[in-house]
């Protein structure tokens, strides 16, 4: 019985004894009046009850209910279970985590299943690295291992961890003089060349901190190096001198090593441009390993401790001040030599089975419209932050959905929960699924909400395609700041002074990539953290102890992440009109166009096509906002049914407008990437570039300085302008 029914029943129960029982109205005039009055009251109450029962009940506030069901203990419980053992993609340990996630979601009464794929993965067979220095009799051999600490509760499980390596590294042996290349960026190798330091046939020593390992090794190969060694410098990962390291502080121990993948492509390397379905066409392993997306040279990650010894043996000129380490480190010199590094690596590049896990909450009114939530499950080691803080948050929010379902909730649109596999190798699981379901997703997906690492620190750091900006901000205003109960996440987010407040999704950093850049699906990604990385990233020390002590003591941030994630999903799945606003897009596009104008100043290039297209998009966005308000008014006044085709048509336009920013032909020489507004930087495929085709064309024109190359810049501007114009046509809903 609802509160409204209970109140009405209570009112009737208390009024019944007042009804008179006298048979004679004349003898008791006062009673007659009272009787008549009560009769009228009784009739009125009956009519009131009739009205109350016939009038539609106000819908329950499922957003508030969702927030009230948050459970720190649930998030912690699942994180502990998921991180008992290292679980690299393609291994039995990771298959067990797939079963765990499937069973956890199935226990909540959500239909769950596993979809496997056969893909090319990479594992180490043999590694060695030694340092030879003229004048020393014996070479120094490095252990290439990460040490546990006294009373480490995961010491025995640490023995199961995969040896430190780079996935898809070329196999081979190299003995060469070392050259220090700072962060391994193109400009770092250009600086070495300007100083007369020849990298050809040398071994490049570089550090993490600016770009990722796949780009560092590629740049080394392009510069002529025959091998590469990359390390975690204490300047970025070790804290201040004397601050200590894990388990006594959050910082990476001296023997910590950051593992990674050197594949610069997406998905299964043996099925470029298509899905790795059973019986599909494949290129051979040899062909896949020979592409330019592979590193092509042997490479190894090493610890700060090993790198310090190498630095101490390097000669040559001292490196610039901004190439040096923190206080207490040896002086970093450029080389080459006299230190000689002897590196051997043998890898096993082999086909293996990966497993994506799905749970489906079918929509009641629009089951053919999908709101998709995703997180990857595989980890290089224990994965407490990356990625299972996100996995634990997803199961915790699923548990809330399950309780809500028992209380009568059912989403208007279908919600799909996804646990991806092999993200660490190259976004493999999500990419294969998107490729396999591309046409269905193109016509049915409303949005994709990604969480990779959900928690590594206190600051909320979201990314999104612009039509989701407003929804993201509104949602964070409803969620309590996990570190300050007197304010909301939105309050602390604004106070953090992060600029920009919302990053864009042109990078290749996580599983949103295929959704945004291959299909054009509105998407978000979010994390609680203090910067783009965290000290124990991809190392042995990313375990439950680190998370419990430093990442999220109390697991309040996990709950906040799940709350934001789930509330956004609820609004996208439940509201009659999809809460997208394209006005943010016009502001972003104008800013990007100004950057292009500055880059082509002094040339004959015109940006007028972009300005004209953006004006049309702004007009369409204004029109659709007006239509939304009118339909919402009609809904509130019961002039319009929630199942009206007008609502469906408006939602289709809102949903499909993002698709219009894509091109069937894709980016020049990067055909898989279809989005013309957001794409990866050529320098760093983890960084987001705006107008990637235009940016690459300008870089090429400056390098070539030919009439044809500048003509191609103008062509790319027209391509982007056409895409923006198409988006405005879709949004306006009118044929030309």
XYZ file of C-alpha atoms in Angstrom:
736
model
C 0.000 0.000 0.000
C 1.393 3.423 -0.969
C 1.577 6.314 1.495
C -1.301 7.942 -0.366
C -3.544 4.836 -0.076
C -2.640 4.406 3.590
C -3.532 8.010 4.370
C -6.903 7.682 2.615
C -7.703 4.417 4.428
C -6.789 5.993 7.736
C -9.081 8.931 7.038
C -12.018 6.596 6.294
C -11.355 4.491 9.375
C -11.494 7.511 11.674
C -14.679 8.922 10.076
C -16.833 5.758 10.247
C -17.924 5.961 13.957
C -19.388 9.441 13.394
C -22.174 8.201 11.081
C -25.574 8.519 12.996
C -27.771 5.459 13.503
C -31.047 7.232 14.505
C -34.141 6.278 12.514
C -35.983 9.575 13.240
C -34.722 12.826 11.915
C -37.520 14.789 13.610
C -36.737 13.831 17.186
C -33.103 14.751 16.896
C -32.766 17.808 14.606
C -29.151 18.383 15.505
C -28.400 14.804 14.749
C -30.245 15.126 11.462
C -28.096 18.056 10.445
C -25.024 16.217 11.587
C -26.200 13.166 9.716
C -26.689 15.128 6.516
C -23.359 16.856 6.918
C -21.543 13.604 7.515
C -23.341 12.045 4.591
C -22.005 14.814 2.382
C -18.537 14.377 3.873
C -18.761 10.634 3.305
C -19.807 11.167 -0.288
C -16.994 13.687 -0.750
C -14.480 11.260 0.686
C -15.711 8.558 -1.629
C -15.325 10.908 -4.571
C -11.904 11.918 -3.269
C -10.835 8.293 -3.094
C -12.151 7.730 -6.598
C -10.116 10.680 -7.840
C -7.044 9.561 -5.934
C -7.217 6.071 -7.358
C -7.951 7.211 -10.896
C -5.325 9.968 -11.012
C -1.793 8.898 -12.013
C 0.510 8.538 -9.061
C 3.634 10.670 -9.125
C 6.539 8.500 -10.282
C 8.983 7.434 -7.582
C 12.221 9.392 -7.461
C 14.531 6.581 -8.459
C 17.524 8.923 -8.537
C 17.209 9.564 -4.811
C 16.622 5.881 -4.180
C 19.715 5.017 -6.193
C 21.846 7.407 -4.130
C 20.423 6.075 -0.856
C 21.507 2.512 -1.702
C 25.244 3.283 -1.928
C 27.503 0.812 -0.140
C 31.195 1.342 0.616
C 31.444 -2.201 1.931
C 30.123 -3.690 -1.320
C 32.723 -1.841 -3.395
C 35.534 -2.908 -1.057
C 34.361 -6.518 -0.978
C 34.338 -6.849 -4.757
C 37.661 -5.058 -5.179
C 39.348 -7.369 -2.690
C 37.960 -10.448 -4.455
C 38.954 -9.246 -7.918
C 42.540 -8.418 -6.926
C 43.590 -11.533 -5.019
C 45.806 -12.575 -7.941
C 47.449 -10.914 -10.939
C 45.184 -11.414 -13.976
C 46.666 -10.652 -17.369
C 44.422 -11.058 -20.420
C 44.367 -14.529 -21.933
C 45.367 -16.296 -18.706
C 43.358 -18.653 -16.510
C 43.466 -16.091 -13.701
C 41.678 -13.542 -15.864
C 39.169 -16.119 -17.016
C 38.309 -16.605 -13.349
C 37.683 -12.865 -12.975
C 35.341 -13.049 -15.981
C 33.379 -15.811 -14.251
C 33.348 -13.764 -11.033
C 31.868 -10.699 -12.747
C 29.337 -12.804 -14.675
C 28.215 -14.581 -11.507
C 28.057 -11.345 -9.516
C 25.775 -9.753 -12.117
C 23.711 -12.912 -12.588
C 23.095 -13.090 -8.837
C 21.384 -9.716 -9.143
C 18.814 -11.252 -11.514
C 20.315 -9.605 -14.595
C 20.779 -11.917 -17.602
C 24.561 -12.156 -18.041
C 26.774 -13.900 -20.568
C 30.351 -14.124 -21.820
C 31.370 -13.409 -25.424
C 34.820 -14.799 -26.300
C 37.214 -13.714 -29.059
C 40.413 -15.276 -30.363
C 43.036 -12.526 -30.654
C 46.784 -12.027 -30.898
C 48.343 -11.435 -27.479
C 51.975 -11.313 -26.369
C 53.876 -12.798 -23.418
C 57.551 -12.834 -22.358
C 59.652 -15.997 -22.695
C 63.132 -14.650 -21.869
C 64.543 -11.254 -20.861
C 67.971 -10.075 -19.858
C 69.720 -6.750 -19.494
C 73.301 -6.069 -18.450
C 75.573 -3.047 -18.277
C 79.181 -3.119 -19.493
C 81.524 -0.243 -18.736
C 85.094 0.113 -20.061
C 87.548 -0.478 -17.232
C 85.201 -2.762 -15.313
C 85.997 -6.459 -15.457
C 82.472 -7.736 -14.884
C 79.224 -6.604 -16.414
C 76.343 -5.695 -14.141
C 73.330 -7.916 -14.701
C 69.970 -6.475 -13.735
C 67.428 -8.668 -11.959
C 64.465 -7.096 -13.811
C 62.193 -7.904 -10.884
C 59.967 -5.972 -8.512
C 60.643 -6.691 -4.857
C 57.953 -7.377 -2.278
C 58.218 -5.839 1.189
C 58.266 -7.377 4.691
C 54.852 -8.733 5.713
C 53.425 -8.081 2.252
C 50.060 -9.942 2.321
C 50.346 -10.453 -1.439
C 53.927 -11.742 -1.487
C 52.984 -15.305 -2.468
C 50.547 -14.118 -5.129
C 53.206 -11.735 -6.461
C 55.140 -14.788 -7.613
C 52.321 -15.358 -10.126
C 52.832 -11.933 -11.717
C 53.980 -11.814 -15.306
C 57.682 -10.836 -15.619
C 58.287 -7.186 -16.438
C 58.056 -6.779 -20.224
C 56.487 -4.896 -23.105
C 53.745 -6.650 -25.033
C 54.514 -7.039 -28.742
C 58.169 -6.028 -28.322
C 60.304 -7.372 -31.140
C 62.443 -10.348 -30.159
C 66.197 -10.007 -30.518
C 69.554 -9.288 -28.916
C 71.234 -5.887 -29.007
C 74.555 -4.726 -27.614
C 75.041 -0.999 -28.070
C 76.117 2.247 -26.468
C 73.372 3.950 -24.514
C 72.011 7.393 -25.329
C 69.769 9.323 -22.930
C 66.636 10.643 -24.691
C 64.723 12.308 -21.828
C 60.972 11.591 -22.325
C 61.457 10.003 -25.728
C 59.425 12.634 -27.578
C 60.160 13.696 -31.127
C 61.540 16.982 -29.862
C 63.870 15.136 -27.471
C 65.409 13.161 -30.312
C 65.581 16.378 -32.374
C 67.509 17.997 -29.527
C 69.988 15.119 -29.458
C 70.531 15.554 -33.190
C 71.099 19.285 -32.708
C 73.788 18.473 -30.134
C 75.507 16.080 -32.513
C 74.492 12.991 -30.525
C 73.883 10.225 -33.053
C 71.143 7.801 -32.003
C 71.585 5.486 -34.986
C 72.591 1.951 -33.956
C 72.466 2.998 -30.294
C 70.203 1.918 -27.443
C 67.863 4.699 -26.336
C 67.310 5.209 -22.601
C 64.150 7.225 -21.891
C 61.824 7.901 -18.985
C 58.073 7.937 -18.559
C 56.347 11.185 -17.760
C 55.127 12.880 -20.939
C 54.116 10.238 -23.468
C 53.429 6.523 -23.259
C 55.758 3.635 -23.906
C 54.478 2.749 -27.397
C 55.218 6.271 -28.627
C 58.594 6.409 -26.863
C 59.764 3.181 -28.519
C 58.391 4.172 -31.916
C 60.198 7.524 -31.756
C 63.401 5.717 -30.791
C 63.068 3.398 -33.773
C 62.400 6.300 -36.151
C 65.502 8.047 -34.797
C 67.557 4.970 -35.683
C 67.924 3.268 -32.303
C 68.236 -0.520 -32.365
C 66.572 -1.011 -28.952
C 65.015 0.963 -26.123
C 64.886 0.884 -22.328
C 62.240 2.958 -20.505
C 62.174 3.639 -16.770
C 60.075 5.305 -14.068
C 62.019 8.331 -12.843
C 61.678 9.244 -9.132
C 61.108 12.833 -10.276
C 57.627 11.804 -11.446
C 56.984 8.611 -9.487
C 59.119 8.764 -6.321
C 57.846 11.789 -4.412
C 60.136 14.218 -2.606
C 63.539 13.018 -1.350
C 63.102 11.315 2.005
C 59.356 10.886 1.573
C 59.646 7.120 1.319
C 57.694 4.715 -0.841
C 54.971 2.087 -0.689
C 53.905 0.611 1.731
C 54.902 3.618 3.862
C 53.724 6.202 1.338
C 51.884 6.266 -1.977
C 55.051 6.462 -4.082
C 56.567 3.790 -6.305
C 59.379 1.754 -4.694
C 62.821 1.951 -6.349
C 62.369 -1.509 -7.909
C 58.916 -0.680 -9.310
C 58.447 -1.168 -13.053
C 55.681 0.132 -15.303
C 54.594 -2.586 -17.755
C 52.713 -1.792 -20.967
C 51.917 -2.574 -24.576
C 53.855 -1.273 -27.574
C 51.041 -1.831 -30.085
C 49.879 1.508 -31.503
C 46.818 0.081 -33.220
C 43.392 -0.889 -31.927
C 41.888 -4.289 -31.326
C 43.195 -7.627 -32.567
C 46.294 -7.086 -34.747
C 45.295 -10.033 -36.977
C 41.911 -8.478 -37.889
C 42.589 -4.834 -38.808
C 39.378 -2.973 -39.779
C 37.086 -5.919 -39.012
C 35.932 -8.030 -36.067
C 37.757 -11.096 -34.798
C 34.698 -13.332 -35.205
C 34.863 -17.089 -35.418
C 35.976 -18.213 -38.889
C 36.860 -14.674 -39.971
C 39.598 -13.566 -42.338
C 42.947 -12.966 -40.618
C 46.398 -11.776 -41.500
C 49.175 -14.056 -40.267
C 50.923 -13.404 -36.960
C 54.091 -12.609 -38.927
C 52.259 -10.080 -41.073
C 50.624 -8.499 -38.010
C 53.962 -8.152 -36.221
C 55.548 -6.542 -39.283
C 53.159 -3.574 -39.508
C 54.161 -0.032 -38.623
C 51.847 -0.172 -35.591
C 54.305 -2.604 -33.981
C 57.511 -1.373 -32.319
C 59.902 -3.203 -34.655
C 62.777 -3.152 -32.131
C 63.378 -4.928 -28.792
C 62.472 -2.901 -25.719
C 62.232 -3.392 -21.962
C 60.813 -1.413 -19.034
C 63.156 -1.077 -16.039
C 63.076 0.333 -12.525
C 64.410 3.626 -11.204
C 67.067 1.689 -9.326
C 68.382 0.036 -12.505
C 68.175 3.275 -14.478
C 70.220 5.158 -11.842
C 73.074 2.695 -12.342
C 72.906 3.162 -16.106
C 72.891 6.953 -15.721
C 75.955 6.773 -13.486
C 77.845 5.007 -16.273
C 76.859 7.389 -19.069
C 79.328 9.968 -20.368
C 79.113 12.826 -22.814
C 77.735 16.279 -22.174
C 75.487 16.920 -19.212
C 71.828 16.935 -20.146
C 69.861 20.210 -19.858
C 68.356 21.118 -16.504
C 64.851 20.029 -17.531
C 66.234 16.619 -18.518
C 67.669 15.995 -15.043
C 66.235 13.895 -12.205
C 65.202 14.927 -8.740
C 67.567 15.991 -5.979
C 69.926 13.160 -5.039
C 69.915 11.539 -8.487
C 73.161 11.183 -10.460
C 73.887 13.808 -13.092
C 72.106 12.757 -16.272
C 74.393 12.844 -19.307
C 73.506 12.449 -22.964
C 76.022 9.818 -23.999
C 76.592 8.020 -26.245
C 78.372 5.522 -24.045
C 80.752 4.683 -22.686
C 78.084 2.554 -21.033
C 77.107 -0.393 -23.208
C 73.778 -2.108 -22.644
C 73.280 -5.714 -23.626
C 69.576 -6.418 -24.078
C 67.936 -9.698 -25.039
C 64.245 -10.285 -25.365
C 62.299 -13.298 -26.605
C 58.540 -13.008 -26.774
C 55.681 -15.366 -27.506
C 53.199 -13.632 -29.804
C 50.323 -16.066 -29.887
C 46.582 -16.396 -30.443
C 44.665 -16.500 -27.159
C 41.057 -16.369 -25.983
C 39.705 -13.271 -24.279
C 36.277 -12.920 -22.643
C 33.948 -9.928 -22.547
C 31.164 -10.125 -19.952
C 27.737 -8.523 -20.465
C 24.626 -8.026 -18.354
C 21.417 -6.614 -19.825
C 18.632 -4.697 -18.079
C 15.981 -4.626 -20.766
C 14.060 -1.415 -21.317
C 10.296 -1.366 -20.864
C 9.273 1.160 -23.543
C 12.320 1.362 -25.825
C 14.231 -1.909 -25.538
C 15.947 -1.200 -28.860
C 17.751 1.869 -27.480
C 20.936 1.150 -25.529
C 22.647 3.028 -22.716
C 25.984 1.238 -22.365
C 28.280 1.260 -19.321
C 31.754 -0.249 -19.647
C 34.935 -0.989 -17.712
C 37.813 -3.306 -18.549
C 38.719 -6.136 -16.218
C 42.202 -7.357 -17.257
C 45.283 -5.994 -15.460
C 49.049 -6.195 -15.881
C 49.354 -7.186 -12.204
C 46.793 -7.013 -9.354
C 44.972 -4.055 -10.883
C 43.429 -2.536 -7.746
C 43.280 0.938 -9.313
C 43.689 0.051 -12.988
C 41.122 -1.240 -13.749
C 39.304 -3.003 -10.926
C 38.427 0.105 -8.958
C 36.128 0.654 -11.931
C 34.957 -2.977 -11.952
C 34.060 -2.805 -8.258
C 32.167 0.460 -8.833
C 30.230 -1.121 -11.711
C 29.150 -4.138 -9.635
C 28.216 -1.831 -6.749
C 25.965 0.303 -8.954
C 24.495 -2.879 -10.489
C 23.537 -3.999 -6.999
C 21.682 -0.716 -6.520
C 19.869 -1.240 -9.837
C 18.860 -4.710 -8.656
C 17.290 -3.371 -5.449
C 15.477 -0.698 -7.438
C 14.152 -3.316 -9.827
C 12.678 -5.246 -6.901
C 10.908 -2.029 -5.890
C 9.285 -1.605 -9.281
C 11.867 0.239 -11.364
C 12.444 -0.719 -14.944
C 14.350 1.547 -17.314
C 12.596 3.071 -20.301
C 15.600 2.136 -22.463
C 17.891 -0.895 -22.214
C 20.989 -0.622 -20.003
C 23.959 -2.829 -20.919
C 26.816 -3.420 -18.448
C 30.092 -4.436 -20.118
C 33.267 -5.909 -18.623
C 35.936 -5.711 -21.335
C 38.954 -7.971 -21.685
C 42.463 -7.269 -23.046
C 42.163 -3.481 -22.852
C 45.788 -3.296 -21.769
C 46.999 -4.876 -25.001
C 45.249 -2.416 -27.315
C 41.615 -1.852 -26.268
C 41.091 -5.279 -27.761
C 37.886 -6.611 -26.198
C 35.838 -3.440 -26.640
C 37.146 -2.825 -30.153
C 36.252 -6.316 -31.376
C 32.744 -6.063 -29.919
C 32.123 -2.628 -31.425
C 33.409 -3.796 -34.817
C 31.218 -6.888 -34.658
C 28.111 -4.884 -33.699
C 28.886 -1.640 -35.513
C 25.662 -1.287 -37.506
C 23.428 -2.185 -34.551
C 25.266 0.267 -32.315
C 25.144 2.987 -34.960
C 21.367 2.802 -35.109
C 20.553 1.972 -31.461
C 23.217 3.213 -29.020
C 22.206 6.328 -27.070
C 25.484 6.781 -25.192
C 28.520 4.951 -23.845
C 29.689 5.710 -20.282
C 33.205 4.455 -19.597
C 35.091 4.119 -16.340
C 38.578 2.630 -16.528
C 40.333 3.576 -13.299
C 37.569 4.931 -11.061
C 39.735 6.027 -8.136
C 43.363 6.998 -7.510
C 42.884 10.239 -5.608
C 40.461 12.992 -4.562
C 39.879 15.194 -7.637
C 37.078 14.471 -10.097
C 38.446 14.428 -13.664
C 35.889 13.729 -16.395
C 36.059 13.590 -20.178
C 33.103 13.675 -22.569
C 31.785 14.501 -25.982
C 30.315 18.009 -25.603
C 26.575 17.209 -25.746
C 27.004 15.412 -22.405
C 28.655 18.354 -20.600
C 25.441 19.704 -19.103
C 24.276 16.291 -17.901
C 27.660 15.635 -16.320
C 27.587 18.909 -14.413
C 23.992 18.469 -13.269
C 24.736 14.959 -12.031
C 27.761 15.969 -9.961
C 25.610 18.578 -8.194
C 23.552 15.700 -6.741
C 26.461 13.592 -5.432
C 28.163 14.311 -2.132
C 31.888 14.991 -2.242
C 33.456 11.806 -0.792
C 36.121 13.843 1.011
C 33.965 16.730 2.278
C 30.358 16.026 3.220
C 29.529 19.747 3.335
C 29.760 20.075 -0.431
C 28.999 18.237 -3.657
C 31.377 16.717 -6.163
C 30.544 19.652 -8.431
C 31.650 22.135 -5.751
C 35.032 20.478 -5.245
C 35.444 19.993 -9.001
C 35.011 23.731 -9.625
C 37.345 24.615 -6.748
C 40.071 22.334 -8.135
C 40.652 24.868 -10.960
C 41.360 22.094 -13.457
C 41.473 23.476 -16.987
C 39.681 22.452 -19.009
C 37.086 21.157 -16.557
C 36.014 18.506 -19.065
C 38.559 16.849 -21.331
C 37.603 15.521 -24.759
C 37.681 11.957 -26.051
C 40.012 12.044 -29.027
C 42.677 9.999 -27.284
C 43.346 6.281 -27.374
C 43.534 5.922 -23.620
C 40.594 3.607 -22.891
C 37.594 1.661 -24.156
C 35.562 4.698 -25.230
C 37.793 4.913 -28.315
C 35.873 2.570 -30.630
C 32.523 4.013 -29.562
C 33.533 7.625 -30.253
C 36.098 7.464 -33.024
C 34.883 4.458 -34.999
C 31.080 4.797 -34.715
C 30.387 8.289 -33.349
C 28.505 7.495 -30.140
C 28.203 10.207 -27.437
C 30.486 9.081 -24.600
C 32.035 9.930 -21.262
C 34.992 8.775 -19.188
C 35.577 9.659 -15.546
C 38.060 9.140 -12.733
C 38.797 10.448 -9.256
C 42.509 11.283 -9.281
C 45.132 13.983 -8.935
C 46.613 13.878 -12.422
C 46.856 11.869 -15.615
C 48.638 9.010 -13.798
C 49.427 7.687 -10.338
C 52.725 6.425 -8.865
C 52.144 2.648 -8.862
C 50.502 2.585 -12.320
C 50.940 -0.791 -14.107
C 53.327 -2.010 -11.416
C 53.281 -4.875 -8.912
C 52.251 -2.439 -6.175
C 48.853 -1.558 -7.640
C 47.145 -3.825 -5.101
C 44.359 -3.717 -2.529
C 46.708 -2.496 0.216
C 47.741 0.558 -1.839
C 44.114 1.359 -2.608
C 42.961 0.896 0.994
C 45.788 3.042 2.403
C 46.288 5.719 -0.250
C 43.892 5.524 -3.184
C 40.584 5.501 -1.311
C 40.635 4.930 2.449
C 37.051 4.135 3.406
C 36.028 3.502 -0.230
C 33.886 6.638 -0.314
C 35.348 7.697 -3.668
C 34.379 4.353 -5.193
C 30.806 5.000 -4.104
C 30.858 8.571 -5.464
C 32.171 7.326 -8.815
C 29.423 4.694 -8.953
C 26.835 7.318 -8.011
C 27.800 9.697 -10.824
C 28.085 6.832 -13.307
C 24.741 5.335 -12.335
C 22.807 8.630 -12.130
C 23.935 9.572 -15.628
C 22.822 6.155 -16.851
C 19.441 6.549 -15.135
C 18.736 9.890 -16.764
C 19.833 8.667 -20.193
C 17.777 5.512 -19.834
C 14.666 6.876 -18.098
C 13.940 10.398 -19.295
C 11.434 10.667 -22.123
C 13.695 13.108 -23.994
C 17.398 12.213 -24.055
C 19.273 14.894 -22.033
C 21.742 16.026 -24.717
C 22.659 19.665 -25.398
C 24.595 20.494 -28.546
C 25.196 24.156 -27.695
C 28.425 23.141 -25.946
C 29.580 21.635 -29.224
C 29.288 24.951 -31.065
C 31.413 26.709 -28.443
C 34.073 24.010 -28.678
C 34.127 24.056 -32.477
C 34.519 27.831 -32.556
C 37.522 27.578 -30.240
C 39.118 24.859 -32.370
C 38.560 26.921 -35.521
C 40.350 29.930 -34.005
C 43.367 27.702 -33.366
C 43.347 26.589 -37.003
C 43.106 30.220 -38.164
C 46.201 31.084 -36.154
C 48.047 28.109 -37.617
C 47.309 29.080 -41.245
C 47.744 32.835 -40.859
C 49.820 34.173 -43.736
C 48.626 31.522 -46.166
C 45.750 31.446 -48.668
C 43.821 28.968 -46.529
C 40.257 30.012 -45.650
C 38.371 28.890 -42.547
C 35.090 30.370 -43.783
C 33.611 26.908 -44.496
C 34.078 26.018 -40.823
C 32.532 29.249 -39.561
C 29.521 28.859 -41.855
C 28.995 25.244 -40.771
C 29.248 26.136 -37.068
C 26.649 28.886 -37.484
C 24.284 26.344 -39.013
C 24.930 23.949 -36.131
C 24.217 26.671 -33.569
C 20.930 27.450 -35.300
C 19.984 23.746 -35.303
C 20.961 23.357 -31.639
C 18.817 26.366 -30.718
C 15.897 24.916 -32.669
C 16.146 21.493 -31.061
C 16.354 23.035 -27.578
C 13.131 24.897 -28.294
C 11.442 21.734 -29.493
C 12.580 19.906 -26.370
C 11.063 22.556 -24.073
C 7.756 22.496 -25.953
C 7.521 18.694 -25.844
C 8.385 18.716 -22.143
C 5.601 21.270 -21.560
C 3.151 19.044 -23.412
C 4.260 16.027 -21.408
C 3.763 17.836 -18.091
C 0.305 19.010 -19.100
C -0.664 15.538 -20.344
C -1.149 16.885 -23.868
C 1.352 14.364 -25.185
C 1.824 10.652 -24.569
C 5.205 9.426 -23.380
C 5.117 7.006 -26.310
C 4.542 9.738 -28.873
C 6.386 9.405 -32.165
C 7.315 13.078 -31.807
C 9.468 12.179 -28.811
C 10.992 9.213 -30.622
C 11.810 11.371 -33.651
C 13.446 14.087 -31.539
C 15.501 11.506 -29.645
C 16.687 9.940 -32.887
C 17.973 13.306 -34.048
C 19.749 13.936 -30.748
C 21.267 10.465 -30.862
C 22.326 10.499 -34.522
C 23.840 13.988 -34.684
C 27.123 12.720 -33.212
C 27.330 10.081 -35.965
C 27.322 12.883 -38.541
C 30.734 14.067 -37.319
C 32.188 10.826 -38.708
C 33.289 10.075 -42.264
C 33.011 6.718 -44.033
C 36.472 7.238 -45.511
C 38.043 7.957 -42.133
C 41.097 10.078 -41.458
C 43.812 10.276 -44.107
C 46.011 7.165 -43.801
C 44.072 6.214 -40.633
C 40.890 4.839 -42.166
C 39.686 3.069 -39.012
C 39.353 6.450 -37.266
C 36.119 7.974 -38.562
C 35.567 11.016 -36.324
C 36.646 14.287 -37.959
C 36.378 16.473 -34.838
C 38.197 14.330 -32.247
C 41.164 12.034 -32.814
C 44.546 11.030 -31.437
C 47.612 13.210 -31.644
C 50.237 11.981 -34.083
C 52.870 12.624 -31.411
C 51.045 10.802 -28.627
C 48.077 8.551 -29.305
C 46.924 8.969 -25.683
C 46.443 12.713 -26.134
C 43.337 14.207 -27.686
C 43.593 16.286 -30.843
C 40.842 18.493 -32.257
C 40.307 18.427 -36.017
C 42.962 15.673 -36.311
C 42.835 15.583 -40.129
C 43.389 19.330 -40.363
C 46.167 19.253 -37.763
C 48.048 16.473 -39.581
C 47.596 18.217 -42.943
C 49.033 21.487 -41.573
C 52.024 19.639 -40.089
C 52.636 17.927 -43.432
C 52.299 21.204 -45.365
C 54.806 22.952 -43.126
C 57.217 20.076 -43.610
C 56.796 19.815 -47.388
C 56.091 23.483 -48.205
C 54.438 22.616 -51.516
C 51.346 24.080 -53.180
C 49.715 20.651 -53.211
C 50.273 20.095 -49.492
C 48.572 23.401 -48.614
C 45.775 22.595 -51.033
C 45.262 19.407 -49.029
C 44.885 21.504 -45.851
C 42.007 23.362 -47.515
C 40.503 20.022 -48.549
C 40.563 18.800 -44.941
C 38.902 22.010 -43.765
C 36.108 21.442 -46.274
C 35.762 17.800 -45.113
C 35.269 18.852 -41.502
C 32.883 21.642 -42.511
C 30.772 19.144 -44.448
C 30.593 16.878 -41.398
C 29.492 19.755 -39.148
C 26.883 20.735 -41.727
C 25.579 17.159 -41.791
C 25.292 17.226 -38.004
C 23.218 20.411 -38.180
C 20.926 18.840 -40.819
C 20.391 15.768 -38.634
C 19.776 17.891 -35.548
C 17.314 20.199 -37.288
C 15.372 17.230 -38.645
C 14.627 18.884 -41.990
C 15.662 17.870 -45.468
C 17.409 20.510 -47.540
